[in-house]
Each structure stands twice: as C-alpha cells, then as structure tokens.
Short mmCIF file of C-alpha atoms in Angstrom, two decimals:
data_model
loop_
_atom_site.label_atom_id
_atom_site.label_comp_id
_atom_site.label_asym_id
_atom_site.label_seq_id
_atom_site.Cartn_x
_atom_site.Cartn_y
_atom_site.Cartn_z
CA MET L 1 -0.02 0.01 0.03
CA ALA L 2 2.70 2.42 1.03
CA ALA L 3 4.76 1.28 -1.97
CA ILE L 4 1.84 2.04 -4.36
CA LYS L 5 1.28 5.40 -2.80
CA ALA L 6 4.98 6.19 -2.97
CA GLY L 7 4.92 5.06 -6.66
CA ARG L 8 1.99 7.41 -7.40
CA VAL L 9 3.71 10.46 -5.86
CA LEU L 10 6.91 9.55 -7.72
CA SER L 11 5.07 9.47 -11.04
CA LEU L 12 3.41 12.82 -10.12
CA CYS L 13 6.74 14.38 -9.40
CA ARG L 14 8.14 13.07 -12.65
CA GLN L 15 5.17 14.60 -14.56
CA PHE L 16 5.66 17.98 -12.87
CA GLN L 17 9.37 17.98 -13.78
CA LYS L 18 8.55 17.05 -17.37
CA GLY L 19 6.12 20.01 -17.52
CA LEU L 20 8.93 22.19 -16.20
CA SER L 21 11.48 21.00 -18.73
CA ILE L 22 9.74 22.28 -21.89
CA SER L 23 9.81 26.00 -21.58
CA THR L 24 10.75 28.95 -23.71
CA VAL L 25 12.95 31.74 -22.47
CA LEU L 26 12.41 35.31 -23.76
CA PRO L 27 15.61 37.24 -24.48
CA LEU L 28 15.08 39.82 -21.70
CA GLN L 29 15.13 37.10 -19.09
CA GLN L 30 18.87 36.29 -18.97
CA THR L 31 18.53 33.79 -16.16
CA LYS L 32 19.60 30.22 -17.02
CA VAL L 33 16.61 28.19 -16.06
CA LEU L 34 17.86 24.77 -16.69
CA THR L 35 21.36 23.36 -16.97
CA SER L 36 22.38 20.46 -19.18
CA CYS L 37 19.77 21.28 -21.89
CA LYS L 38 19.92 20.97 -25.68
CA ALA L 39 19.27 24.59 -26.57
CA GLN L 40 18.05 25.30 -30.14
CA LEU L 41 18.39 29.00 -31.02
CA SER L 42 16.31 30.40 -33.80
CA ALA L 43 15.43 33.69 -35.39
CA PHE L 44 12.39 33.94 -33.12
CA ARG L 45 14.63 33.88 -30.01
CA PRO L 46 12.81 31.26 -27.92
CA LYS L 47 14.95 28.47 -26.44
CA PHE L 48 13.58 24.98 -26.28
CA CYS L 49 15.22 22.81 -23.62
CA LEU L 50 14.81 19.07 -23.30
CA LEU L 51 16.01 17.98 -19.97
CA HIS L 52 16.83 14.37 -19.33
CA ILE L 53 15.98 13.78 -15.68
CA ASN L 54 17.90 10.95 -14.12
CA ASN L 55 15.72 9.73 -11.34
CA MET L 56 17.91 6.76 -10.45
CA GLY L 57 19.71 7.04 -7.13
CA THR L 58 17.83 10.16 -5.87
CA SER L 59 15.41 9.74 -3.03
CA LEU L 60 11.70 10.47 -3.22
CA ALA L 61 12.03 13.50 -0.83
CA GLN L 62 14.88 14.97 -2.98
CA GLN L 63 12.76 14.66 -6.21
CA CYS L 64 9.75 16.36 -4.62
CA ARG L 65 11.97 19.07 -3.20
CA ALA L 66 12.98 19.89 -6.74
CA LEU L 67 9.29 21.01 -7.18
CA HIS L 68 9.70 23.81 -4.85
CA THR L 69 12.99 25.30 -5.94
CA SER L 70 13.34 28.69 -7.60
CA GLN L 71 12.97 26.95 -11.02
CA TRP L 72 9.21 26.44 -10.35
CA ARG L 73 8.65 30.04 -9.23
CA ARG L 74 10.59 31.49 -12.17
CA GLY L 75 8.45 29.47 -14.63
CA LEU L 76 5.31 31.29 -13.48
CA GLU L 77 6.67 34.62 -14.67
CA ALA L 78 5.77 33.64 -18.17
CA PHE L 79 2.08 34.11 -17.29
CA PHE L 80 2.59 37.78 -16.58
CA ASP L 81 3.58 40.64 -18.75
CA GLU L 82 6.88 42.51 -18.48
CA THR L 83 7.18 44.69 -15.36
CA PRO L 84 7.27 48.03 -17.25
CA ASN L 85 3.84 47.27 -18.74
CA TRP L 86 2.09 46.58 -15.42
CA GLY L 87 -0.58 49.23 -14.80
CA GLU L 88 -0.30 50.80 -18.25
CA PRO L 89 -3.67 51.59 -19.88
CA THR L 90 -2.42 50.60 -23.33
CA VAL L 91 0.41 48.36 -24.40
CA LYS L 92 1.55 48.76 -28.06
CA SER L 93 1.84 45.58 -30.17
CA GLY L 94 2.81 44.77 -33.73
CA ALA L 95 0.76 43.44 -36.53
CA PRO L 96 -0.29 39.74 -36.47
CA TRP L 97 1.51 37.13 -38.58
CA THR L 98 0.02 36.92 -42.13
CA ALA L 99 -0.53 33.66 -43.95
CA LYS L 100 1.88 34.81 -46.71
CA GLN L 101 4.67 35.31 -44.21
CA LEU L 102 3.96 31.95 -42.46
CA ARG L 103 3.96 30.03 -45.72
CA THR L 104 7.73 30.82 -46.09
CA LYS L 105 8.64 29.21 -42.79
CA SER L 106 9.84 25.66 -42.16
CA SER L 107 7.92 23.19 -39.98
CA GLU L 108 10.41 23.56 -37.16
CA ASP L 109 10.02 27.33 -37.11
CA LEU L 110 6.21 26.97 -37.23
CA HIS L 111 6.22 24.52 -34.36
CA LYS L 112 8.36 26.98 -32.23
CA LEU L 113 6.24 29.95 -33.20
CA TRP L 114 3.07 28.08 -32.16
CA TYR L 115 4.41 27.66 -28.63
CA VAL L 116 5.66 31.25 -28.45
CA LEU L 117 2.15 32.39 -29.48
CA LEU L 118 0.56 29.98 -27.04
CA LYS L 119 2.54 31.31 -24.15
CA GLU L 120 1.68 34.83 -25.12
CA LYS L 121 -1.93 33.89 -25.36
CA ASN L 122 -1.87 32.33 -21.85
CA MET L 123 -0.29 35.54 -20.51
CA LEU L 124 -2.98 37.73 -22.12
CA LEU L 125 -5.80 35.41 -20.85
CA THR L 126 -4.33 35.78 -17.36
CA VAL L 127 -4.39 39.53 -17.76
CA GLU L 128 -7.98 39.45 -19.10
CA GLN L 129 -9.13 37.24 -16.14
CA GLU L 130 -7.33 39.49 -13.58
CA ALA L 131 -8.95 42.58 -15.20
CA LYS L 132 -12.39 40.89 -14.90
CA ARG L 133 -11.63 40.14 -11.25
CA GLN L 134 -10.62 43.74 -10.57
CA ARG L 135 -13.50 44.96 -12.68
CA VAL L 136 -11.30 47.20 -14.92
CA GLN L 137 -10.72 47.30 -18.63
CA MET L 138 -8.12 44.98 -19.95
CA PRO L 139 -5.22 47.01 -21.49
CA SER L 140 -5.15 46.58 -25.30
CA PRO L 141 -7.48 43.56 -25.77
CA GLU L 142 -6.67 43.58 -29.51
CA ARG L 143 -3.45 41.75 -28.69
CA LEU L 144 -5.49 38.60 -27.80
CA ARG L 145 -7.35 38.86 -31.18
CA LYS L 146 -4.07 39.31 -33.04
CA ILE L 147 -2.61 36.20 -31.38
CA GLU L 148 -5.70 34.20 -32.11
CA ARG L 149 -5.63 35.23 -35.77
CA SER L 150 -1.94 34.36 -36.03
CA MET L 151 -2.54 30.90 -34.53
CA LYS L 152 -5.46 30.22 -36.75
CA ARG L 153 -3.45 31.18 -39.83
CA LEU L 154 -0.56 28.92 -38.76
CA ASP L 155 -3.00 26.11 -38.35
CA THR L 156 -4.35 26.75 -41.83
CA ILE L 157 -0.82 26.72 -43.29
CA VAL L 158 0.00 23.36 -41.64
CA GLN L 159 -3.31 21.93 -42.86
CA GLU L 160 -2.59 23.21 -46.35
CA ARG L 161 0.74 21.37 -46.44
CA GLU L 162 -0.86 18.27 -45.02
CA ASN L 163 -3.61 18.35 -47.57
CA ALA L 164 -1.17 18.83 -50.49
CA LEU L 165 0.95 15.89 -49.30
CA ARG L 166 -2.02 13.62 -48.83
CA LEU L 167 -3.55 14.47 -52.24
CA LEU L 168 -0.20 13.83 -53.91
CA GLN L 169 0.49 10.52 -52.13
CA THR L 170 -2.97 9.06 -51.78
CA GLY L 171 -5.39 11.14 -53.76
CA GLN L 172 -7.70 11.43 -50.71
CA GLU L 173 -9.36 14.86 -50.50
CA ARG L 174 -10.31 14.57 -46.87
CA ALA L 175 -8.07 13.97 -43.88
CA ARG L 176 -10.88 12.27 -41.93
CA PRO L 177 -12.69 9.38 -43.67
CA GLY L 178 -16.52 9.69 -44.12
CA THR L 179 -19.35 8.67 -46.36
CA TRP L 180 -22.84 9.69 -47.39
CA ARG L 181 -25.56 8.01 -45.36
CA LYS L 182 -29.25 8.19 -44.94
CA ASP L 183 -30.54 8.70 -41.40
CA PHE L 184 -33.73 7.19 -40.01
CA PHE L 185 -35.72 10.22 -41.30
CA GLY L 186 -34.62 9.74 -44.91
CA ARG L 187 -32.23 12.72 -44.87
CA THR L 188 -28.91 12.23 -46.68
CA PHE L 189 -25.96 13.57 -44.73
CA TRP L 190 -22.15 13.31 -44.66
CA TYR L 191 -21.28 10.81 -41.87
CA ARG L 192 -17.75 11.38 -40.57
CA PHE L 193 -16.07 8.24 -39.25
CA LYS L 194 -14.88 7.91 -35.68
CA GLU L 195 -11.86 5.94 -34.39
CA TYR L 196 -12.84 2.93 -32.21
CA PRO L 197 -10.73 0.24 -30.51
CA ILE L 198 -13.23 -2.48 -31.39
CA PRO L 199 -14.85 -3.47 -34.71
CA TRP L 200 -18.38 -2.29 -35.52
CA TYR L 201 -20.05 -5.65 -35.04
CA LEU L 202 -18.86 -5.79 -31.39
CA ASN L 203 -19.91 -2.06 -30.72
CA ARG L 204 -23.32 -2.25 -29.05
CA ARG L 205 -23.98 1.53 -29.15
CA TYR L 206 -23.01 1.77 -32.81
CA LYS L 207 -25.33 -1.15 -33.70
CA ARG L 208 -28.24 0.80 -32.14
CA LYS L 209 -27.69 3.66 -34.62
CA ARG L 210 -30.01 3.37 -37.62
CA PHE L 211 -28.55 4.37 -41.00
CA PHE L 212 -31.53 3.12 -42.98
CA THR L 213 -35.09 4.41 -43.66
CA LEU L 214 -38.19 2.38 -43.27
CA LYS L 215 -41.17 2.33 -45.72
CA TYR L 216 -43.59 4.26 -43.56
CA VAL L 217 -41.28 7.36 -43.63
CA ASP L 218 -41.78 7.71 -47.49
CA SER L 219 -44.82 10.01 -47.22
CA PHE L 220 -42.97 12.33 -44.83
CA ILE L 221 -39.97 12.39 -47.26
CA ARG L 222 -42.33 13.36 -50.11
CA ARG L 223 -43.89 16.09 -48.00
CA ARG L 224 -40.41 17.40 -47.14
CA ILE L 225 -39.42 17.47 -50.82
CA GLU L 226 -42.64 19.33 -51.70
CA SER L 227 -42.09 21.89 -49.01
CA HIS L 228 -38.46 22.37 -50.05
CA LEU L 229 -39.59 22.99 -53.74
CA HIS L 230 -42.39 25.26 -52.53
CA SER L 231 -39.98 27.37 -50.52
CA LYS L 232 -37.65 27.61 -53.53
CA ILE L 233 -40.50 28.84 -55.70
CA LEU L 234 -41.52 31.38 -52.97
CA LYS L 235 -37.96 32.60 -52.73
CA LYS L 236 -37.75 32.99 -56.50
CA LYS L 237 -41.02 34.95 -56.47
CA ALA L 238 -39.91 37.09 -53.60
CA ASP L 239 -36.59 37.89 -55.48
CA LEU L 240 -38.56 38.86 -58.59
CA GLU L 241 -40.86 41.09 -56.63
CA ASN L 242 -37.96 42.72 -54.92
CA LYS L 243 -36.25 43.37 -58.19
CA ARG L 244 -39.45 44.79 -59.67
CA LYS L 245 -39.84 47.12 -56.69
CA LEU L 246 -36.23 48.28 -56.82
CA GLN L 247 -36.61 48.96 -60.57
CA GLU L 248 -39.79 50.91 -59.94
CA LYS L 249 -38.25 53.06 -57.18
CA PHE L 250 -34.72 53.59 -58.44
CA SER L 251 -34.90 53.58 -62.27
CA LYS L 252 -37.23 56.68 -61.87
CA LEU L 253 -34.46 58.27 -59.72
CA SER L 254 -31.70 57.55 -62.20
CA ALA L 255 -33.99 58.75 -65.05
CA THR L 256 -34.39 62.16 -63.40
CA THR L 257 -30.67 62.67 -62.41
CA MET O 1 -19.01 20.23 -33.89
CA ARG O 2 -15.58 21.59 -33.05
CA LEU O 3 -15.47 23.82 -30.00
CA THR O 4 -13.70 26.69 -31.70
CA ALA O 5 -16.33 26.75 -34.42
CA LEU O 6 -19.09 26.84 -31.84
CA LEU O 7 -17.52 29.72 -29.93
CA ALA O 8 -16.93 31.61 -33.17
CA MET O 9 -20.54 31.15 -34.03
CA ALA O 10 -21.61 32.55 -30.71
CA ALA O 11 -19.36 35.54 -31.11
CA ARG O 12 -20.66 36.55 -34.60
CA VAL O 13 -24.02 38.23 -34.76
CA LYS O 14 -26.53 36.57 -37.08
CA VAL O 15 -28.93 38.98 -38.75
CA HIS O 16 -32.12 37.81 -40.52
CA PRO O 17 -32.54 38.75 -44.21
CA ASP O 18 -35.03 41.65 -43.49
CA TYR O 19 -32.76 43.16 -40.80
CA ARG O 20 -33.07 46.95 -40.75
CA TYR O 21 -29.56 48.41 -40.37
CA GLY O 22 -29.32 51.50 -38.28
CA THR O 23 -26.57 53.91 -37.25
CA SER O 24 -25.43 51.53 -34.42
CA ARG O 25 -23.51 48.33 -35.22
CA PRO O 26 -25.66 45.13 -34.98
CA TRP O 27 -23.80 43.75 -31.91
CA THR O 28 -24.43 46.83 -29.76
CA VAL O 29 -27.16 47.10 -27.11
CA GLY O 30 -28.87 50.00 -28.97
CA ALA O 31 -29.16 48.03 -32.18
CA GLN O 32 -30.44 44.95 -30.34
CA ARG O 33 -33.16 47.17 -28.75
CA MET O 34 -34.09 48.49 -32.20
CA ASN O 35 -34.26 44.97 -33.69
CA PRO O 36 -35.43 42.50 -31.02
CA PRO O 37 -35.87 38.95 -32.31
CA GLY O 38 -39.60 38.93 -33.10
CA LYS O 39 -39.82 42.47 -34.59
CA LYS O 40 -40.91 42.89 -38.24
CA ARG O 41 -40.86 46.29 -39.83
CA ARG O 42 -41.66 47.59 -43.31
CA LYS O 43 -38.80 46.73 -45.66
CA VAL O 44 -36.46 49.64 -46.70
CA PHE O 45 -35.43 49.45 -50.28
CA VAL O 46 -31.79 50.34 -50.78
CA GLU O 47 -30.61 51.34 -54.19
CA PRO O 48 -28.31 48.60 -55.45
CA ILE O 49 -24.92 50.17 -56.02
CA GLN O 50 -22.17 47.81 -57.10
CA PRO O 51 -19.08 47.75 -54.81
CA GLU O 52 -16.82 48.84 -57.70
CA ASP O 53 -19.06 51.87 -58.39
CA TRP O 54 -18.98 53.19 -54.83
CA SER O 55 -17.04 56.48 -54.76
CA LEU O 56 -17.51 57.90 -51.22
CA PHE O 57 -14.90 57.15 -48.58
CA LYS O 58 -14.34 58.13 -45.04
CA GLY O 59 -12.52 61.44 -44.87
CA ASP O 60 -13.80 62.78 -48.27
CA THR O 61 -15.09 66.29 -48.47
CA VAL O 62 -18.59 66.40 -49.90
CA GLU O 63 -21.37 68.95 -50.34
CA VAL O 64 -24.92 68.39 -49.22
CA LEU O 65 -27.46 68.79 -52.03
CA ALA O 66 -30.69 68.25 -50.11
CA GLY O 67 -31.98 68.65 -46.63
CA LYS O 68 -31.55 71.17 -43.84
CA ASP O 69 -27.88 71.87 -44.46
CA SER O 70 -27.97 71.90 -48.25
CA GLY O 71 -25.17 73.83 -49.86
CA LYS O 72 -22.80 73.19 -46.97
CA GLN O 73 -19.59 71.16 -47.36
CA GLY O 74 -18.35 68.64 -44.80
CA LYS O 75 -16.11 65.69 -44.22
CA ILE O 76 -17.49 62.16 -44.15
CA SER O 77 -16.97 60.63 -40.75
CA GLN O 78 -18.81 57.29 -41.22
CA VAL O 79 -20.12 55.25 -44.20
CA ILE O 80 -22.88 52.69 -43.77
CA ARG O 81 -23.01 50.60 -47.03
CA ALA O 82 -26.04 48.55 -46.02
CA ARG O 83 -28.32 51.61 -46.24
CA ASN O 84 -26.25 53.73 -48.71
CA TRP O 85 -25.72 56.19 -45.88
CA VAL O 86 -23.06 58.78 -45.23
CA ILE O 87 -22.62 60.60 -41.92
CA LEU O 88 -20.95 64.02 -42.14
CA GLU O 89 -19.18 65.75 -39.25
CA GLY O 90 -21.45 68.41 -37.63
CA LEU O 91 -23.91 68.59 -40.57
CA ASN O 92 -27.62 67.54 -40.74
CA THR O 93 -27.80 67.48 -36.97
CA HIS O 94 -30.62 67.21 -34.53
CA TYR O 95 -30.25 67.76 -30.76
CA ARG O 96 -30.79 65.34 -28.02
CA TYR O 97 -29.83 64.57 -24.39
CA ILE O 98 -27.39 61.75 -23.57
CA GLY O 99 -26.30 60.32 -20.27
CA LYS O 100 -29.63 60.85 -18.65
CA SER O 101 -29.99 59.30 -15.13
CA GLY O 102 -32.61 59.68 -12.50
CA GLU O 103 -33.54 63.34 -12.27
CA TYR O 104 -30.50 64.65 -14.26
CA ARG O 105 -31.62 65.44 -17.83
CA GLY O 106 -28.16 64.67 -19.36
CA THR O 107 -25.91 66.56 -21.74
CA TYR O 108 -27.47 68.39 -24.67
CA ILE O 109 -25.55 67.41 -27.79
CA ALA O 110 -25.87 67.80 -31.53
CA SER O 111 -26.05 64.39 -33.20
CA GLU O 112 -25.67 64.01 -36.96
CA SER O 113 -28.23 61.99 -38.88
CA PRO O 114 -27.27 60.10 -42.00
CA LEU O 115 -27.69 61.25 -45.60
CA LEU O 116 -28.21 59.08 -48.63
CA VAL O 117 -25.37 58.99 -51.20
CA ARG O 118 -27.69 60.55 -53.78
CA GLU O 119 -28.18 63.53 -51.50
CA VAL O 120 -24.43 64.38 -51.32
CA ALA O 121 -21.83 65.03 -54.08
CA LEU O 122 -18.04 64.90 -54.00
CA VAL O 123 -16.37 68.28 -54.10
CA ASP O 124 -13.81 68.99 -56.82
CA PRO O 125 -10.68 70.33 -55.12
CA SER O 126 -9.73 72.62 -58.04
CA ASP O 127 -12.93 74.82 -57.93
CA ARG O 128 -14.52 73.57 -54.66
CA LYS O 129 -17.91 72.87 -56.30
CA PRO O 130 -19.91 69.64 -56.24
CA THR O 131 -19.25 67.31 -59.22
CA GLN O 132 -20.20 63.90 -60.60
CA VAL O 133 -17.45 61.41 -60.33
CA GLU O 134 -16.48 58.43 -62.48
CA TRP O 135 -13.98 55.58 -62.08
CA ARG O 136 -11.31 55.52 -64.71
CA PHE O 137 -7.84 54.03 -65.26
CA THR O 138 -4.68 56.13 -65.41
CA GLU O 139 -1.73 55.50 -67.75
CA GLU O 140 -0.06 53.33 -65.08
CA GLY O 141 -3.21 51.25 -64.77
CA GLU O 142 -4.37 52.59 -61.42
CA ARG O 143 -8.08 52.92 -60.88
CA VAL O 144 -8.94 56.48 -59.79
CA ARG O 145 -11.90 58.73 -59.36
CA VAL O 146 -12.10 61.47 -61.99
CA SER O 147 -14.33 64.53 -61.79
CA LEU O 148 -16.48 64.83 -64.89
CA ARG O 149 -16.51 68.57 -65.05
CA SER O 150 -12.81 69.37 -64.78
CA GLY O 151 -11.18 66.05 -65.35
CA ARG O 152 -9.16 66.28 -62.13
CA ILE O 153 -8.26 63.12 -60.30
CA LEU O 154 -9.68 62.89 -56.74
CA PRO O 155 -7.23 60.92 -54.61
CA LYS O 156 -8.61 58.57 -51.98
CA PRO O 157 -8.39 60.25 -48.53
CA VAL O 158 -5.71 59.03 -46.25
CA VAL O 159 -7.35 57.96 -42.91
CA GLN O 160 -5.50 57.41 -39.63
CA ARG O 161 -5.63 53.91 -38.32
CA ARG O 162 -7.98 53.34 -35.42
CA ASP O 163 -5.17 52.18 -33.21
CA GLY O 164 -3.24 55.33 -33.95
CA VAL O 165 -0.26 53.46 -35.52
CA VAL O 166 1.78 55.21 -38.26
CA PRO O 167 3.55 52.41 -40.04
CA GLU O 168 6.51 54.60 -41.13
CA GLN O 169 7.21 55.72 -37.61
CA TRP O 170 6.86 52.22 -35.96
CA LYS O 171 9.58 50.98 -33.64
CA ASP O 172 9.67 47.37 -32.82
CA GLY O 173 9.06 46.24 -29.31
CA PRO O 174 10.89 43.42 -27.47
CA LYS O 175 8.22 40.90 -28.55
CA ASP O 176 8.06 41.94 -32.11
CA THR O 177 9.92 40.09 -34.86
CA SER O 178 12.09 42.25 -37.12
CA PRO O 179 11.06 42.58 -40.78
CA ASP O 180 14.09 40.60 -41.92
CA ASP O 181 13.30 37.70 -39.68
CA ALA O 182 9.65 37.77 -40.57
CA LEU O 183 10.35 37.67 -44.28
CA GLU O 184 13.25 35.17 -44.11
CA LYS O 185 12.45 32.02 -46.11
CA THR O 186 13.26 28.87 -44.16
CA TYR O 187 10.75 26.53 -45.94
CA SER O 188 12.02 23.81 -48.20
CA ALA O 189 9.41 21.52 -49.78
CA SER O 190 9.78 17.89 -48.74
CA LEU O 191 7.72 14.77 -48.77
CA LYS O 192 7.72 14.51 -45.02
CA THR O 193 4.63 15.38 -43.02
CA PHE O 194 4.76 18.14 -40.37
CA GLU O 195 4.93 15.61 -37.57
CA GLU O 196 7.79 13.70 -39.13
CA GLU O 197 9.85 16.85 -39.70
CA ILE O 198 9.37 17.97 -36.09
CA ALA O 199 10.21 14.44 -34.80
CA GLU O 200 13.39 14.52 -36.93
CA ALA O 201 14.36 18.05 -35.72
CA THR O 202 13.80 17.33 -32.00
CA GLY O 203 15.29 13.79 -32.19
CA VAL O 204 12.14 11.96 -31.19
CA VAL O 205 12.21 8.34 -32.24
CA GLU O 206 8.93 6.53 -31.92
CA THR O 207 9.39 2.82 -31.89
CA ARG O 208 6.03 1.88 -30.47
CA ALA O 209 3.36 0.69 -32.85
CA GLY O 210 -0.12 1.91 -32.01
CA ARG O 211 -2.82 -0.54 -31.21
CA ARG O 212 -5.11 -1.53 -34.09
CA THR O 213 -8.09 0.87 -34.45
CA PHE O 214 -11.30 0.74 -36.52
CA TRP O 215 -12.73 3.67 -38.39
CA TYR O 216 -16.51 3.64 -38.90
#
C-alpha cells in the first residue's frame, strides 16, 4: 500500500518535472533556467530545452523538493507581462503574422512559433481574467485577437501542407474518412467516421444507430421534398418582386438625375 | 461540432434577411433594442450600388445637395453601405440629451443623422464645387476617381488607423519580430509530414506501434 502510494507520488513528481522542462525563455530574461539542456536558438529567440531527468539514485524526498525550488517560481513569470507594462492603460503591439509570411517558414519554425504564441496567449488570458476580477478594462485587448488570428493562420498553413501531401500521395481529398448516409428520417448527410478500438459488429452503441429508412417514412420524405420545392418557388417569386420594386423606385430616380 | 467553431458562431451576430440596419452596429445594445428577435418592420429598399461603383470614402469632403444643411460642405465621418448612408461631421444635426440618469436630464448634444449617397456630391478640389465622379484608369493602370466637369483626379483620402499606429514611424518592441526575420524564407518543400519533420528536428524516435483501431 505504502509502496503504491510512493509510486504514485513519484510518477506525479516526474510529470511535474517534465512539464517544467519544456519552456521557452524570452531574450530579456537572462537567467539560466535549466542546466544540461539541448538549446536550439532560432530567429524567433525562444529556447527549447529538453532535460533528461535521471531519477535513479535520488530519493523521493529529493525529487519532490525539486518541485519547490526557484525553478518552479521562475516558470510562473511567463504568465505575466513584462514589469514596465504593469498598470499601463495601453500596451503597443505589432501586426499579427500573415498567412503569406507563415508560408515561407519551415515546420520547425512554425512549431516553435506556435508555442511562443501559445505562451503569449496564456499571458494575455491571465491579464484578461485578472482585469475581470478587478473589474477594470483589460489594457489593449486587440493583442489577444491578433494572437488568435496568427494561430489560426498557422493552423491553416499546416493543414494546407498536409492536404497537399495527402492528395499527392494518396489522392484522398479529406483527412478524416467519411461517407454519405441516410438517417432514420430519410435525410442524406455526410457521416464522418470515428476511431474505435473495437470493430463495428462488437460495438453495441454503434449497432443501435440506424442508417436506414423504413417504408412508412416515405410519405414524410415526399412532403419534405414538396415543402423544399415550394420554398424555392416562394424565394424566386420574392426575389422577382424585390427586383421589380427596386426597378420601380430607383430607375425613376436615375432617369431624373 | 468543433469547440472553436461553436465559440466563433456565438461571437458573430446573425442577422435575418429583413434586418433593418441603423446607425449603431448590430452587436451593440442599442441596435439589439431596435431589432429585437420577433420584430418585423416595413422593408427599406436600398438602391443597389455595385461595390466597384462606390465612390465615397471616410475622410472625403462632400457637399450636401438636399436637406436642412443643403449647400454646406463637410467631411465624411462614417459610411454605412447597408443603407447607402453617409454621416458628415457636424452637418444635418438634430439635438438630443445623452447620459440621462434619474432626475438629471443629461448633456445636450448635436447628433448627426445620415444622408443618402444621392443627396451628397463629391467636391472637386480645383474649384470647390460639387461634381459627378467616375472611375477611370490612369496611364499606369491605377483605378482612380475622375471629376466629370474638370477632369481632375480625386485621390482617396488618407485615414488614420484606429489604433493610432503610423507604419512609417513604428519602432519594434521586445516581442516583435524584425522585418528581416519575418520575411526570411526557411521553408524547403519535402515529402515528409509536419509531424515527421518535427520528430526529426527534435530527435524523437517513436518505436512503439499503436494498437489496431477501426474507423466507422
């Protein structure tokens, strides 16, 4: 029992330390957070460190003590803005990344940029939450929107590249498999496949789904088609009426001017 | 549905086809009060002007041809395309109180009401009289507005950005990427997927084979 408990705490400590190891250091913070790390410097100035933690030979207490060193406290600074910006009503920020600029970057650079943007987003969300708590306006909320836009564009670029490669190698247009199916009400829809650990004939919940239509639904389907056609005709009539009214009102105007 | 798509849907304001656009933006409280969900009003017919034929921009000097302040010239402060409206600074005003609370009647201010584009005309800078304007192409191939009376080109007005940033005078902050770094090309086309390239770059070697899954 004690051994199991100790084992659980041990794994917990290891997880915490793993969370600590992947961190980016902004250039203004000159402190060396982690020793013995593989630093990869890039144009975007974040540093990625992969720390290999050797847990052999160290006692449980020593490992958990590592949680409460200055390393842990220094990591939390990333959630806050730089000290000169505290209390300012506005903080100036540059333009967001455009898709055109992001398309020229390698996968490694995009991967690093994603995490830089993520950390900035977390910092801004902290600022936003704190502003809500203090019931004051958040300084420069457009920064958050810029970050979100940049991240969305980055995701788009990665998807584009993935799509291109997949089309080239397999000819599949979609990343996620799917098919056209009819539901119980006779409506045709695009059913997107899900990933399961068991085959469909063993999946009781999947077998309860009905992708077929019974005979007694036919009259309802016919009524639905009729109503759809009727609404199309009504829309066409409404458009013509609208056009006629606009012609009546504004061709007179253009005739006089 | 994906969570991000759902949240984005909630943020965007959906307007029904017969929505009556006013001077307030659709997501503001005032606009929501004017157009509550069940309300139906008589339809306003807006003259269909093609986007390429639109010639009035924010910051242009125009003269009012009809209405209370006809004959006066003013600068456009807002353009509302949905109703073909133009709001000029300080012209065509009516007076009202704002900031009313309890017994206090509020501040008495002049608020401008919108004018239709047919009721205003662009002012030719050479003789400062109202003219009709046409879109034409210059020798270089640039599409410009030309006054029909004098043939002078009316340049598009330079408007200050809402955040007050002047791109020529911008100085990079500590978190900004320099223009050289931003434009630097590091991409080289390869047949590896994004995940494979990252794994190669970070030295991650995955030897485990995932368990067999079924897609249906």
